Amino acid sequence: MVKILVKSGGPQAVPEWRDGFAAVDPRLSAHWWEDASVRPEEVEYVVVWEPQPGWLNSLPNLKIVFSSGAGVDHITADPAWPRHLPLVRMGGDATAQRMGEFIAWSCLSLLRDTRHFALGQERRQWAQKEVPHTARERRVGIMGLGNLGSQAARMLQGLGFPVQGWARSRKALPGVVSFAGPAELPAFLASTDILVCLLPSTPETTGLIDAALLAQLPRGAAVVNAGRGAHLRVPDLLSALESGQVSGAVLDVFPEEPLPADSPLWAHPKVIVTPHVASLPSRAERARYVAGAIAAFEAGRPLPNLYDPDRGY
Ligand SMILES: NC(=O)C1=CN([C@@H]2O[C@H](COP(=O)(O)OP(=O)(O)OC[C@H]3O[C@@H](n4cnc5c(N)ncnc54)[C@H](O)[C@@H]3O)[C@@H](O)[C@H]2O)C=CC1
Ligand SMILES: O=C(O)C(=O)[C@H](O)COP(=O)(O)O
């Protein structure tokens, strides 16, 4: 049997991991990372979310570290993580589809001012309000046009939103205006009515969405952050909401998670808060993706979605 340790979803998720792996390859045997019946030298693969600092180094025969999420910042934050091993980011259709749905929901929620109507409902108020725009009149600008951003772009186009994107390099996505690199960021921002962040967390992207960036959006633009909490400076967003520079926000990720109970974001009338749930594929879907990558690796084919230390994601 090929031993895989999982640290994602809690011990109660192990049966789903086990069944998911076994359905693809009966040799793959999944165990909770603290399972004392598995000796460290038996472990060939791990699938992890926020591994304990130093733990991965205690597995002498580890071949690949799989991140149970698309982001790997929760692994690379440990200075001692085993850099000599391949680190594979979660991918696959299920992850992208779920994120596309979240971004489509977020943009529609901002377009139709869902927060206003939800507050009205709470107060039993018939809070009628005109909807000033259709999707065709709100340009969505996606920061990060990778696996998730490109799927979100396709789904938003289907709803009628004009879509553009900003990434490290130029992308060729049908109907999506592509901006690349820091030099083209101002032009991208100036023509974005709903800014969507789907960037990885790296030193270059930390704190990117600050007062100076928000000031470059057209007045009344809206913001969706489903990348990482580190991308957005919350006090700057709050000031921009206060001044009217930003009209609303949907936030799924935060500098501190869970979002502390005393955060002003919870009750803000222009902010929708979700608890880091934008794209949570089932363990079975993730197991399928990891099993496919293991099969590729064992057959000598390239690994998908490999972390690149030079890019930082
Ligand atoms: N809230 C949630 O539930 C989830 C959040 N995420 C976040 O979404 C991120 C993106 O995931 P994927 O699309 O799979 O990643 P990806 O690697 O496929 O795409 C990343 C994109 O960001 C761009 N990018 C990276 N650094 C940049 C920079 N300095 N300047 C401009 N563009 C830059 C790249 O060019 C690329 O287009 C993850 O790293 C994670 O932080 C991912 C899954 C779920
Ligand atoms: O994929 C990512 O990166 C994420 O942020 C996911 O939401 C992580 O999901 P879990 O592994 O915490 O279920």
PDB file of C-alpha atoms in Angstrom, residues 70-74 76-77 89 144 166 168 197-209 227-233 307-313:
ATOM      1  CA  ALA A  70      -4.835  26.192  -4.204  1.00  0.00           C
ATOM      2  CA  GLY A  71      -2.747  28.587  -2.114  1.00  0.00           C
ATOM      3  CA  VAL A  72       0.503  27.354  -0.566  1.00  0.00           C
ATOM      4  CA  ASP A  73       1.242  30.301   1.745  1.00  0.00           C
ATOM      5  CA  HIS A  74       0.042  28.175   4.702  1.00  0.00           C
ATOM      6  CA  THR A  76       5.720  28.132   2.820  1.00  0.00           C
ATOM      7  CA  ALA A  77       5.159  30.407   5.841  1.00  0.00           C
ATOM      8  CA  ARG A  89      -1.134  23.254  -5.393  1.00  0.00           C
ATOM      9  CA  GLY A 144      -5.042  36.987 -11.060  1.00  0.00           C
ATOM     10  CA  TRP A 166      -4.546  41.630 -14.676  1.00  0.00           C
ATOM     11  CA  ARG A 168       2.033  38.794 -14.313  1.00  0.00           C
ATOM     12  CA  CYS A 197      -8.835  39.662  -6.191  1.00  0.00           C
ATOM     13  CA  LEU A 198      -7.825  36.081  -6.970  1.00  0.00           C
ATOM     14  CA  LEU A 199      -4.097  36.482  -6.517  1.00  0.00           C
ATOM     15  CA  PRO A 200      -1.779  34.164  -4.597  1.00  0.00           C
ATOM     16  CA  SER A 201      -0.220  35.524  -1.437  1.00  0.00           C
ATOM     17  CA  THR A 202       3.410  36.467  -2.150  1.00  0.00           C
ATOM     18  CA  PRO A 203       5.715  39.288  -1.040  1.00  0.00           C
ATOM     19  CA  GLU A 204       4.723  41.218  -4.224  1.00  0.00           C
ATOM     20  CA  THR A 205       0.982  40.930  -3.599  1.00  0.00           C
ATOM     21  CA  THR A 206       0.957  41.581   0.171  1.00  0.00           C
ATOM     22  CA  GLY A 207      -0.937  44.780   0.964  1.00  0.00           C
ATOM     23  CA  LEU A 208      -1.487  45.478  -2.741  1.00  0.00           C
ATOM     24  CA  ILE A 209      -5.085  46.618  -2.266  1.00  0.00           C
ATOM     25  CA  GLY A 227      -7.554  35.672  -2.648  1.00  0.00           C
ATOM     26  CA  ARG A 228      -5.986  36.070   0.784  1.00  0.00           C
ATOM     27  CA  GLY A 229      -6.536  38.437   3.684  1.00  0.00           C
ATOM     28  CA  ALA A 230      -2.981  39.737   3.305  1.00  0.00           C
ATOM     29  CA  HIS A 231      -3.858  41.322  -0.058  1.00  0.00           C
ATOM     30  CA  LEU A 232      -6.235  43.924   1.353  1.00  0.00           C
ATOM     31  CA  ARG A 233      -5.547  46.640   3.922  1.00  0.00           C
ATOM     32  CA  TYR A 307       4.925  25.556  -6.812  1.00  0.00           C
ATOM     33  CA  ASP A 308       7.658  27.704  -8.339  1.00  0.00           C
ATOM     34  CA  PRO A 309      10.032  29.181  -5.720  1.00  0.00           C
ATOM     35  CA  ASP A 310      11.088  31.972  -8.090  1.00  0.00           C
ATOM     36  CA  ARG A 311       7.489  33.166  -8.522  1.00  0.00           C
ATOM     37  CA  GLY A 312       6.617  32.457  -4.872  1.00  0.00           C
ATOM     38  CA  TYR A 313       3.392  30.545  -5.665  1.00  0.00           C
TER      39      TYR A 313
END
